[in-house]
Coordinates of C-alpha atoms in Angstrom, one line a residue:
X1 CA 69.1 66.5 -24.1
X2 CA 72.9 66.7 -24.3
X3 CA 73.0 63.7 -26.5
X4 CA 70.5 65.3 -28.9
X5 CA 72.6 68.5 -29.0
X6 CA 75.7 66.5 -29.8
X7 CA 74.0 64.7 -32.6
X8 CA 72.6 68.0 -34.0
X9 CA 76.1 69.5 -33.8
X10 CA 77.5 66.6 -35.8
X11 CA 74.8 66.8 -38.4
X12 CA 75.5 70.6 -38.8
X13 CA 79.2 69.9 -39.1
X14 CA 78.6 67.2 -41.7
X15 CA 76.2 69.4 -43.6
X16 CA 78.7 72.2 -43.7
X17 CA 81.5 69.9 -44.8
X18 CA 79.3 68.5 -47.6
X19 CA 78.2 71.9 -48.7
X20 CA 81.8 73.1 -48.8
X21 CA 82.9 70.0 -50.8
X22 CA 80.0 70.6 -53.2
X23 CA 81.2 74.2 -53.7
X24 CA 84.7 73.0 -54.7
X25 CA 85.2 74.0 -58.4
X26 CA 87.6 72.7 -61.0
X27 CA 89.2 75.4 -63.0
X28 CA 90.7 74.8 -66.5
X29 CA 92.1 77.0 -69.2
X30 CA 91.6 75.6 -72.6
X31 CA 90.4 76.7 -76.1
X32 CA 91.1 80.4 -75.1
X33 CA 88.4 80.1 -72.4
X34 CA 88.0 79.7 -68.7
X35 CA 86.2 76.4 -67.8
X36 CA 84.6 75.8 -64.4
X37 CA 83.6 72.2 -63.7
X38 CA 83.9 71.3 -67.4
X39 CA 81.7 74.2 -68.7
X40 CA 82.7 77.5 -70.4
X41 CA 82.6 80.3 -67.8
X42 CA 82.2 84.0 -68.8
X43 CA 83.7 86.2 -66.1
X44 CA 81.1 88.9 -65.2
X45 CA 83.3 90.7 -62.7
X46 CA 83.4 94.2 -61.2
X47 CA 86.4 96.0 -59.8
X48 CA 86.2 96.1 -56.1
X49 CA 88.3 97.7 -53.3
X50 CA 87.5 97.4 -49.6
X51 CA 88.7 100.2 -47.3
X52 CA 88.0 102.8 -50.0
X53 CA 84.9 104.4 -48.6
X54 CA 84.6 108.1 -47.7
X55 CA 87.3 108.9 -45.1
X56 CA 89.3 105.8 -46.0
X57 CA 92.5 105.1 -47.9
X58 CA 93.0 101.5 -49.0
X59 CA 96.8 101.7 -49.3
X60 CA 97.7 103.9 -46.3
X61 CA 98.3 102.6 -42.8
X62 CA 96.6 99.4 -41.5
X63 CA 93.6 98.5 -43.5
X64 CA 90.6 97.1 -41.5
X65 CA 89.0 93.9 -42.8
X66 CA 85.5 95.7 -42.7
X67 CA 83.8 92.3 -42.9
X68 CA 80.3 93.6 -42.2
X69 CA 80.5 96.2 -44.9
X70 CA 82.2 93.8 -47.2
X71 CA 79.4 91.2 -46.7
X72 CA 76.9 93.9 -47.7
X73 CA 78.9 94.8 -50.8
X74 CA 79.3 91.2 -51.9
X75 CA 75.6 90.6 -51.5
X76 CA 74.7 93.6 -53.6
X77 CA 77.3 92.5 -56.2
X78 CA 75.7 89.1 -56.5
X79 CA 72.2 90.6 -56.8
X80 CA 73.6 93.0 -59.5
X81 CA 74.3 89.9 -61.7
X82 CA 78.1 89.6 -61.2
X83 CA 79.8 86.3 -60.6
X84 CA 83.3 87.6 -59.9
X85 CA 85.2 90.5 -58.3
X86 CA 88.6 91.9 -59.2
X87 CA 91.0 93.6 -56.7
X88 CA 94.2 95.5 -56.9
X89 CA 95.7 94.1 -53.7
X90 CA 95.4 90.9 -51.8
X91 CA 92.6 90.1 -49.4
X92 CA 93.3 88.8 -45.9
X93 CA 92.2 85.3 -45.0
X94 CA 89.0 86.5 -43.2
X95 CA 88.1 88.4 -46.3
X96 CA 88.8 85.4 -48.5
X97 CA 86.6 83.3 -46.3
X98 CA 83.8 85.8 -46.9
X99 CA 84.3 85.7 -50.7
X100 CA 84.3 81.9 -50.6
X101 CA 81.0 81.9 -48.7
X102 CA 79.4 84.4 -51.0
X103 CA 79.7 82.1 -54.0
X104 CA 81.5 84.8 -56.0
X105 CA 84.8 84.1 -57.8
X106 CA 87.9 86.3 -57.4
X107 CA 90.5 87.8 -59.6
X108 CA 92.9 88.8 -56.9
X109 CA 95.6 91.5 -57.2
X110 CA 98.8 91.3 -55.3
X111 CA 100.2 94.8 -54.7
X112 CA 103.7 94.4 -56.2
X113 CA 104.9 98.0 -56.5
X114 CA 105.3 98.8 -60.2
X115 CA 107.7 101.7 -59.4
X116 CA 110.5 99.8 -57.8
X117 CA 113.8 98.4 -59.3
X118 CA 112.8 95.0 -60.6
X119 CA 116.4 93.9 -60.7
X120 CA 117.3 94.9 -57.1
X121 CA 118.0 91.7 -55.2
X122 CA 116.5 93.1 -52.0
X123 CA 113.3 94.1 -53.8
X124 CA 113.1 90.7 -55.6
X125 CA 113.4 89.0 -52.2
X126 CA 110.7 91.4 -50.7
X127 CA 108.4 90.4 -53.6
X128 CA 109.1 86.7 -53.1
X129 CA 108.3 86.9 -49.4
X130 CA 105.1 88.9 -50.0
X131 CA 103.8 86.4 -52.6
X132 CA 104.8 83.4 -50.3
X133 CA 103.0 85.0 -47.4
X134 CA 99.8 85.5 -49.5
X135 CA 100.0 82.0 -50.9
X136 CA 100.3 80.5 -47.3
X137 CA 96.5 81.1 -46.9
X138 CA 95.2 82.0 -50.4
X139 CA 96.0 78.5 -51.8
X140 CA 93.2 77.1 -49.6
X141 CA 90.4 79.0 -51.5
X142 CA 89.1 77.9 -54.8
X143 CA 87.1 81.1 -55.2
X144 CA 90.4 82.5 -56.7
X145 CA 90.4 82.1 -60.4
X146 CA 93.3 84.4 -61.4
X147 CA 96.2 86.3 -59.8
X148 CA 97.2 89.8 -61.0
X149 CA 100.8 90.3 -59.8
X150 CA 101.3 93.9 -60.9
X151 CA 99.2 96.8 -62.2
X152 CA 100.1 99.1 -65.1
X153 CA 103.9 99.1 -65.1
X154 CA 105.1 102.1 -67.1
X155 CA 107.2 102.0 -70.3
X156 CA 109.8 104.5 -69.2
X157 CA 110.4 102.6 -65.9
X158 CA 110.7 99.2 -67.5
X159 CA 113.2 100.8 -69.9
X160 CA 115.2 102.3 -67.0
X161 CA 115.4 99.0 -64.9
X162 CA 115.6 96.9 -68.1
X163 CA 113.1 94.6 -69.8
X164 CA 115.1 91.5 -68.7
X165 CA 114.7 92.5 -65.0
X166 CA 110.9 92.9 -65.5
X167 CA 110.5 89.6 -67.2
X168 CA 112.7 87.8 -64.7
X169 CA 110.7 89.1 -61.7
X170 CA 107.4 88.3 -63.4
X171 CA 108.5 84.8 -64.3
X172 CA 109.8 84.2 -60.8
X173 CA 106.6 85.4 -59.0
X174 CA 104.5 83.3 -61.5
X175 CA 106.6 80.2 -60.7
X176 CA 106.0 80.7 -57.0
X177 CA 102.3 80.9 -57.4
X178 CA 102.2 78.0 -59.8
X179 CA 104.0 75.9 -57.2
X180 CA 102.0 77.0 -54.2
X181 CA 98.5 77.3 -55.9
X182 CA 98.6 74.9 -58.8
X183 CA 96.2 75.3 -61.7
X184 CA 95.4 79.0 -61.0
X185 CA 96.4 81.3 -63.9
X186 CA 98.8 84.3 -63.3
X187 CA 99.0 87.5 -65.3
X188 CA 99.3 91.2 -64.9
X189 CA 96.8 94.1 -65.5
X190 CA 98.7 96.0 -68.2
X191 CA 97.3 99.2 -69.5
X192 CA 96.5 98.6 -73.2
X193 CA 97.6 102.1 -74.4
X194 CA 101.0 102.0 -72.8
X195 CA 101.7 98.3 -72.8
X196 CA 100.7 97.4 -76.4
X197 CA 104.3 96.6 -77.2
X198 CA 104.6 94.0 -74.4
X199 CA 104.6 90.3 -75.1
X200 CA 102.1 88.9 -72.6
X201 CA 102.8 85.3 -73.6
X202 CA 105.0 84.9 -70.5
X203 CA 101.7 84.9 -68.6
X204 CA 98.8 82.3 -68.5
X205 CA 96.2 84.7 -69.8
X206 CA 96.1 88.1 -71.5
X207 CA 94.8 90.9 -69.3
X208 CA 94.5 94.7 -70.1
X209 CA 93.0 97.8 -68.6
X210 CA 91.2 99.3 -71.6
X211 CA 89.8 102.8 -71.8
X212 CA 87.9 104.3 -74.7
X213 CA 89.2 107.8 -74.6
X214 CA 89.2 108.4 -78.4
X215 CA 92.9 108.9 -78.8
X216 CA 95.9 107.1 -80.5
X217 CA 94.8 103.6 -81.6
X218 CA 91.3 104.0 -80.3
X219 CA 91.0 107.0 -82.7
X220 CA 92.5 105.3 -85.7
X221 CA 91.3 101.7 -85.2
X222 CA 88.2 102.0 -83.1
X223 CA 87.8 100.6 -79.6
X224 CA 86.9 97.1 -80.6
X225 CA 89.6 96.6 -83.3
X226 CA 92.2 98.3 -81.1
X227 CA 91.6 95.7 -78.3
X228 CA 91.3 92.8 -80.8
X229 CA 94.6 93.9 -82.3
X230 CA 96.3 93.4 -78.9
X231 CA 95.0 89.7 -79.0
X232 CA 96.2 89.4 -82.6
X233 CA 99.7 90.7 -81.7
X234 CA 99.9 88.2 -78.7
X235 CA 98.9 85.3 -80.9
X236 CA 95.3 84.5 -80.0
X237 CA 96.2 81.4 -78.1
X238 CA 95.1 82.3 -74.5
X239 CA 92.0 83.7 -72.9
X240 CA 91.7 87.5 -72.8
X241 CA 90.1 89.4 -69.9
X242 CA 89.6 93.1 -69.6
X243 CA 90.7 94.1 -66.1
X244 CA 89.5 97.7 -66.2
X245 CA 87.2 99.9 -68.4
X246 CA 84.8 102.6 -67.4
X247 CA 83.5 106.2 -67.6
X248 CA 83.9 108.8 -64.9
X249 CA 81.0 111.1 -64.0
X250 CA 83.1 113.9 -62.4
X251 CA 81.9 117.4 -63.0
X252 CA 84.9 118.2 -65.2
X253 CA 87.1 116.2 -67.5
X254 CA 88.6 116.1 -71.0
X255 CA 87.9 113.9 -73.9
X256 CA 85.9 111.0 -72.4
X257 CA 88.0 111.0 -69.2
X258 CA 85.6 112.5 -66.7
X259 CA 82.8 115.0 -67.3
X260 CA 80.3 112.4 -68.4
X261 CA 76.6 112.5 -67.6
X262 CA 75.0 109.5 -65.8
X263 CA 73.4 108.4 -69.0
X264 CA 76.7 108.6 -70.8
X265 CA 78.2 106.4 -68.2
X266 CA 75.5 103.8 -68.6
X267 CA 75.5 103.9 -72.4
X268 CA 79.3 104.0 -72.5
X269 CA 79.7 100.9 -70.3
X270 CA 77.3 98.9 -72.4
X271 CA 78.9 100.0 -75.6
X272 CA 82.4 99.1 -74.2
X273 CA 81.1 95.7 -73.0
X274 CA 79.7 94.9 -76.5
X275 CA 83.0 96.0 -78.1
X276 CA 85.1 94.0 -75.7
X277 CA 83.1 90.8 -76.3
X278 CA 83.4 91.4 -80.0
X279 CA 87.2 91.8 -79.5
X280 CA 87.3 88.3 -78.0
X281 CA 87.2 89.0 -74.3
X282 CA 86.0 86.1 -72.1
X283 CA 85.9 88.2 -69.0
X284 CA 85.1 91.8 -67.9
X285 CA 86.0 93.8 -64.9
X286 CA 84.5 97.3 -65.2
X287 CA 86.0 100.0 -63.1
X288 CA 84.4 100.0 -60.5
X289 CA 82.0 99.2 -57.7
X290 CA 82.2 102.4 -55.6
X291 CA 83.8 105.8 -55.8
X292 CA 87.3 106.2 -54.3
X293 CA 87.4 109.6 -52.5
X294 CA 91.1 108.9 -51.7
X295 CA 92.3 109.1 -55.3
X296 CA 92.6 112.9 -55.3
X297 CA 94.8 113.0 -52.2
X298 CA 92.2 113.7 -49.5
X299 CA 89.9 110.8 -48.6
X300 CA 87.7 113.2 -46.6
X301 CA 86.7 115.2 -49.7
X302 CA 85.0 114.1 -52.9
X303 CA 86.7 116.3 -55.4
X304 CA 84.2 117.1 -58.2
X305 CA 87.1 118.0 -60.6
X306 CA 89.1 114.8 -60.1
X307 CA 87.9 112.1 -62.7
X308 CA 89.6 109.3 -60.8
X309 CA 87.2 109.8 -57.9
X310 CA 84.0 109.3 -59.9
X311 CA 84.1 106.0 -61.8
X312 CA 82.0 104.2 -59.3
X313 CA 78.7 102.4 -60.0
X314 CA 77.8 103.3 -56.4
X315 CA 78.2 106.7 -54.9
X316 CA 78.2 108.1 -51.3
X317 CA 76.3 111.2 -50.2
X318 CA 78.7 112.3 -47.5
X319 CA 81.5 111.2 -45.1
X320 CA 79.0 109.3 -42.9
X321 CA 77.4 107.3 -45.7
X322 CA 78.8 103.8 -45.2
X323 CA 76.6 101.9 -47.6
X324 CA 76.1 104.2 -50.6
X325 CA 73.5 103.9 -53.3
X326 CA 73.6 102.7 -56.9
X327 CA 73.8 105.0 -59.9
X328 CA 71.8 104.3 -63.2
X329 CA 74.8 102.4 -64.6
X330 CA 74.3 99.7 -61.9
X331 CA 70.8 98.9 -63.2
X332 CA 71.7 99.2 -66.8
X333 CA 74.6 96.7 -66.5
X334 CA 72.5 94.4 -64.4
X335 CA 69.9 94.1 -67.1
X336 CA 72.4 94.0 -69.9
X337 CA 74.3 91.0 -68.4
X338 CA 71.1 88.9 -68.1
X339 CA 71.9 87.6 -71.6
X340 CA 75.3 88.1 -73.3
X341 CA 75.7 87.4 -77.0
X342 CA 79.2 86.0 -77.6
X343 CA 78.5 84.9 -81.2
X344 CA 77.6 86.2 -83.7
X345 CA 79.8 89.2 -83.0
X346 CA 78.7 92.8 -83.8
X347 CA 80.5 94.4 -86.8
X348 CA 81.8 91.1 -87.9
X349 CA 82.0 89.6 -91.5
X350 CA 80.6 86.1 -92.1
X351 CA 81.1 84.1 -95.3
X352 CA 79.0 81.0 -94.5
X353 CA 75.4 80.2 -94.3
X354 CA 75.9 78.8 -90.8
X355 CA 76.8 81.1 -88.0
X356 CA 77.8 79.9 -84.5
X357 CA 75.3 81.1 -81.8
X358 CA 76.8 81.3 -78.3
X359 CA 75.1 82.9 -75.3
X360 CA 75.6 83.3 -71.6
X361 CA 72.3 83.8 -69.8
X362 CA 71.2 84.1 -66.2
X363 CA 68.5 82.1 -64.4
X364 CA 65.7 84.4 -65.5
X365 CA 66.1 83.8 -69.3
X366 CA 64.0 81.0 -70.6
X367 CA 63.8 81.8 -74.4
X368 CA 65.7 83.5 -77.1
X369 CA 64.3 84.7 -80.4
X370 CA 66.3 86.2 -83.3
X371 CA 64.6 88.2 -86.0
X372 CA 65.8 89.4 -89.4
X373 CA 63.7 92.1 -91.2
X374 CA 60.9 91.5 -88.7
X375 CA 60.7 87.7 -89.5
X376 CA 61.7 85.1 -86.9
X377 CA 65.0 83.6 -88.0
X378 CA 65.5 81.5 -84.8
X379 CA 63.6 80.8 -81.6
X380 CA 64.4 78.3 -78.8
X381 CA 63.7 77.7 -75.2
X382 CA 66.6 77.9 -72.7
X383 CA 66.4 75.3 -69.9
X384 CA 69.3 76.4 -67.7
X385 CA 71.5 79.4 -66.9
X386 CA 75.1 79.6 -68.2
X387 CA 76.5 78.7 -71.5
X388 CA 74.2 78.0 -74.5
X389 CA 75.4 77.0 -78.0
X390 CA 73.6 76.4 -81.3
X391 CA 73.7 77.7 -84.9
X392 CA 71.9 80.4 -86.9
X393 CA 71.1 79.6 -90.6
X394 CA 71.2 82.6 -93.0
X395 CA 70.8 83.0 -96.7
X396 CA 72.5 86.2 -97.9
X397 CA 71.8 87.6 -101.3
X398 CA 75.3 88.4 -102.5
X399 CA 77.0 90.7 -100.0
X400 CA 74.3 91.7 -97.5
X401 CA 74.2 93.8 -94.4
X402 CA 72.1 92.0 -91.8
X403 CA 70.7 93.5 -88.6
X404 CA 69.9 90.6 -86.2
X405 CA 67.4 91.5 -83.5
X406 CA 67.8 89.4 -80.4
X407 CA 65.0 89.1 -77.9
X408 CA 65.2 87.4 -74.5
X409 CA 62.2 86.3 -72.5
X410 CA 61.5 85.0 -69.0
X411 CA 59.3 82.0 -68.0
X412 CA 56.2 84.2 -68.2
X413 CA 57.1 85.2 -71.8
X414 CA 57.9 88.7 -70.6
X415 CA 60.6 90.5 -72.5
X416 CA 63.8 90.9 -70.5
X417 CA 66.3 92.3 -73.0
X418 CA 66.7 93.2 -76.6
X419 CA 70.0 93.7 -78.5
X420 CA 70.8 94.4 -82.2
X421 CA 73.8 92.7 -83.8
X422 CA 74.9 94.1 -87.2
X423 CA 76.8 91.7 -89.5
X424 CA 78.0 91.7 -93.1
X425 CA 77.2 88.3 -94.7
X426 CA 78.0 86.5 -97.9
X427 CA 77.9 82.8 -99.0
X428 CA 81.4 83.2 -100.4
X429 CA 84.6 85.2 -99.6
X430 CA 84.9 88.7 -101.0
X431 CA 87.5 91.5 -101.0
X432 CA 87.2 94.5 -98.7
X433 CA 88.8 97.9 -99.0
X434 CA 92.3 97.8 -97.5
X435 CA 94.4 100.3 -95.6
X436 CA 98.2 99.9 -95.1
X437 CA 100.9 102.1 -93.7
X438 CA 104.6 102.4 -94.4
X439 CA 106.6 103.9 -91.5
X440 CA 110.0 105.4 -91.3
X441 CA 112.2 104.8 -89.4
X442 CA 110.9 101.2 -89.9
X443 CA 113.1 99.2 -87.5
X444 CA 114.9 101.4 -85.0
X445 CA 113.9 104.9 -83.7
X446 CA 117.6 105.7 -83.4
X447 CA 117.7 105.9 -87.2
X448 CA 116.2 109.4 -87.4
X449 CA 114.6 112.4 -85.7
X450 CA 111.6 112.7 -88.0
X451 CA 109.1 109.9 -88.5
X452 CA 107.0 109.5 -91.7
X453 CA 103.8 107.6 -92.1
X454 CA 102.7 106.9 -95.7
X455 CA 99.0 105.7 -95.8
X456 CA 97.6 103.8 -98.7
X457 CA 93.8 103.1 -99.0
X458 CA 92.6 100.7 -101.7
X459 CA 88.9 101.3 -102.3
X460 CA 86.2 98.9 -103.4
X461 CA 83.0 99.5 -105.3
X462 CA 79.9 99.8 -103.0
X463 CA 82.1 100.4 -100.0
X464 CA 81.8 104.0 -99.0
X465 CA 84.7 105.8 -97.2
X466 CA 82.8 107.5 -94.4
X467 CA 85.0 110.1 -92.8
X468 CA 88.5 111.6 -92.7
X469 CA 91.6 109.6 -92.3
X470 CA 93.1 109.5 -88.8
X471 CA 96.8 109.0 -88.2
X472 CA 98.5 108.6 -84.8
X473 CA 102.1 108.4 -83.6
X474 CA 101.8 107.0 -80.0
X475 CA 105.1 107.8 -78.3
X476 CA 104.4 106.1 -74.9
X477 CA 105.7 109.1 -72.8
X478 CA 104.1 108.3 -69.5
X479 CA 100.3 108.6 -70.0
X480 CA 100.8 110.9 -73.0
X481 CA 100.0 109.1 -76.2
X482 CA 101.8 111.4 -78.6
X483 CA 100.6 113.4 -81.6
X484 CA 97.7 112.5 -84.0
X485 CA 96.2 114.2 -87.0
X486 CA 93.1 114.1 -89.1
X487 CA 93.6 114.2 -92.9
X488 CA 90.7 115.2 -95.3
X489 CA 90.5 112.8 -98.2
X490 CA 87.3 114.1 -99.7
X491 CA 88.9 115.1 -103.0
X492 CA 90.3 111.6 -103.5
X493 CA 87.1 109.5 -102.9
X494 CA 86.7 108.8 -106.6
X495 CA 90.1 107.2 -106.8
X496 CA 90.9 103.5 -106.6
X497 CA 93.9 104.2 -104.5
X498 CA 94.0 107.1 -102.0
X499 CA 97.4 108.1 -100.6
X500 CA 98.5 110.4 -97.8
X501 CA 101.8 111.2 -96.0
X502 CA 102.3 112.7 -92.5
X503 CA 105.4 113.5 -90.4
X504 CA 106.1 113.6 -86.7
X505 CA 109.0 114.5 -84.4
X506 CA 110.6 111.6 -82.6
X507 CA 111.3 112.6 -78.9
X508 CA 114.8 111.5 -77.7
X509 CA 113.3 109.9 -74.6
X510 CA 110.7 107.8 -76.6
X511 CA 111.6 104.1 -76.3
X512 CA 108.8 102.6 -78.4
X513 CA 106.2 103.9 -80.8
X514 CA 102.9 102.5 -82.2
X515 CA 102.2 104.1 -85.5
X516 CA 98.7 103.6 -86.8
X517 CA 96.1 104.9 -89.3
X518 CA 92.5 104.2 -89.9
X519 CA 89.3 105.3 -91.5
X520 CA 85.6 104.2 -91.3
X521 CA 83.9 102.4 -94.2
X522 CA 80.2 101.8 -94.8
X523 CA 78.3 99.1 -96.7
X524 CA 74.5 99.6 -96.2
X525 CA 74.0 99.9 -92.4
X526 CA 77.2 98.0 -91.7
X527 CA 80.0 100.4 -90.6
X528 CA 83.5 99.2 -89.8
X529 CA 87.1 100.3 -89.6
X530 CA 90.0 99.6 -92.0
X531 CA 93.4 100.2 -90.4
X532 CA 97.0 99.3 -89.9
X533 CA 99.6 99.6 -87.1
X534 CA 103.3 99.1 -86.7
X535 CA 105.4 99.0 -83.5
X536 CA 108.9 100.4 -83.6
X537 CA 111.5 100.2 -80.8
X538 CA 114.6 102.2 -80.0
X539 CA 117.5 99.9 -80.2
X540 CA 117.1 96.4 -78.5
X541 CA 116.1 97.5 -75.0
X542 CA 112.8 95.6 -75.3
X543 CA 114.1 92.3 -76.7
X544 CA 113.1 90.4 -73.6
X545 CA 109.8 92.1 -72.9
X546 CA 108.6 93.2 -76.3
X547 CA 107.3 91.3 -79.3
X548 CA 109.8 90.1 -81.8

């Protein structure tokens, strides 16, 4: 009997070791994508904090591992269609073991304090020691696919401690991680609205927290083009992941920051997901799994007027509710992520009769059909989950707006999901309306107290200017984005060239500005933005951290 037990124990050990070896994944970054085991991998993540339930504060005192609750959460996250979680601080080794066993991947934050002096030798040493301590165990786990080494550093603070100190610390921490955990990319989670000036090419991938609050560049350029513009400014030569986006359902809010209905949260998340894919994102981390009661200052009270406490896809009924329950957005996102259309992109212009077709589908999807004007343009069976690539053939009549209706079916030919992709197609290049701005001061904010933005719109026949011109002067003062204005151009719509000029005060403590302008244009059912932006610095303080 003892001999049989020993043999059984050895078999179990060998089976575990084989299973672990099989789970080992090879991560590569190439062609602006993440590749796992040689195949393109789309990161379907969700922001996740442990120790943030009612009555808890994840960053105060000693945080418990909460492994039983974490196991419940990870199981629900997998069932929700996600393949990755994103954190703001490092997991302990027992927590990492749990993530590894779950099959989920991890974008792991390391809680480097963004408010400290990046040039202080004592703080630099403290950061080095923290990262080395995390690496001592984290490097053993291939569930980690990216490290985020700081979250939302502020413009004013970087100016105060110097851009060179910031870059030096980031490069130093990146080098430590590269040495200790080779092959795993390192980046930061910058806030798009306040870090648009930052050159992220010092990192392995581009990563931004992106919120569609209808202000500054979101107002002038639209959410998709505003985020795509960040990738354009960085050079489009690395993968881009969105590390936060979301809608709060607090009772009160302003703009789109809080005060949203549950249906608005669901619809907003899906619209953002679509825009971010169209902007070029290869990974999404919506904000976030569960409400954080602690964010308003009292973890025992769920403040209905604090938007930061109500972004969760799961909510909790009271202080004793440990497990919570999903909101409608949870189910909406689960169904939407069953089939992601990477190409063709919505609101994109194509000047070829062949359009790349790229999809990421889950195990339930067995067929895709694409219709144009109610006729089947394309239909094909899908044999496995993951990445799918082919081509669509189109035959546009001159310049043509095309609404492509995608339908996805399961093995029983039951409809799982539909989605409409609107493109503007032509079999040859054509000219679009154009908007450009001329900004003064042009090169240095020290050159004046008043800023001017001259806007020039060059119209084109059959392209209709749809609304008023929007102009923004984003001054990067903390979370304040600065002034913006709306200019009526109705009396100039018959002109070939439409001009406008606006003026703004330049605050003395403003270190960088993003000046932008934009307007919506329509061709048939195809609606898009034409826009322009310009970044201006004060002096040369940002020569190390900013774009040249």
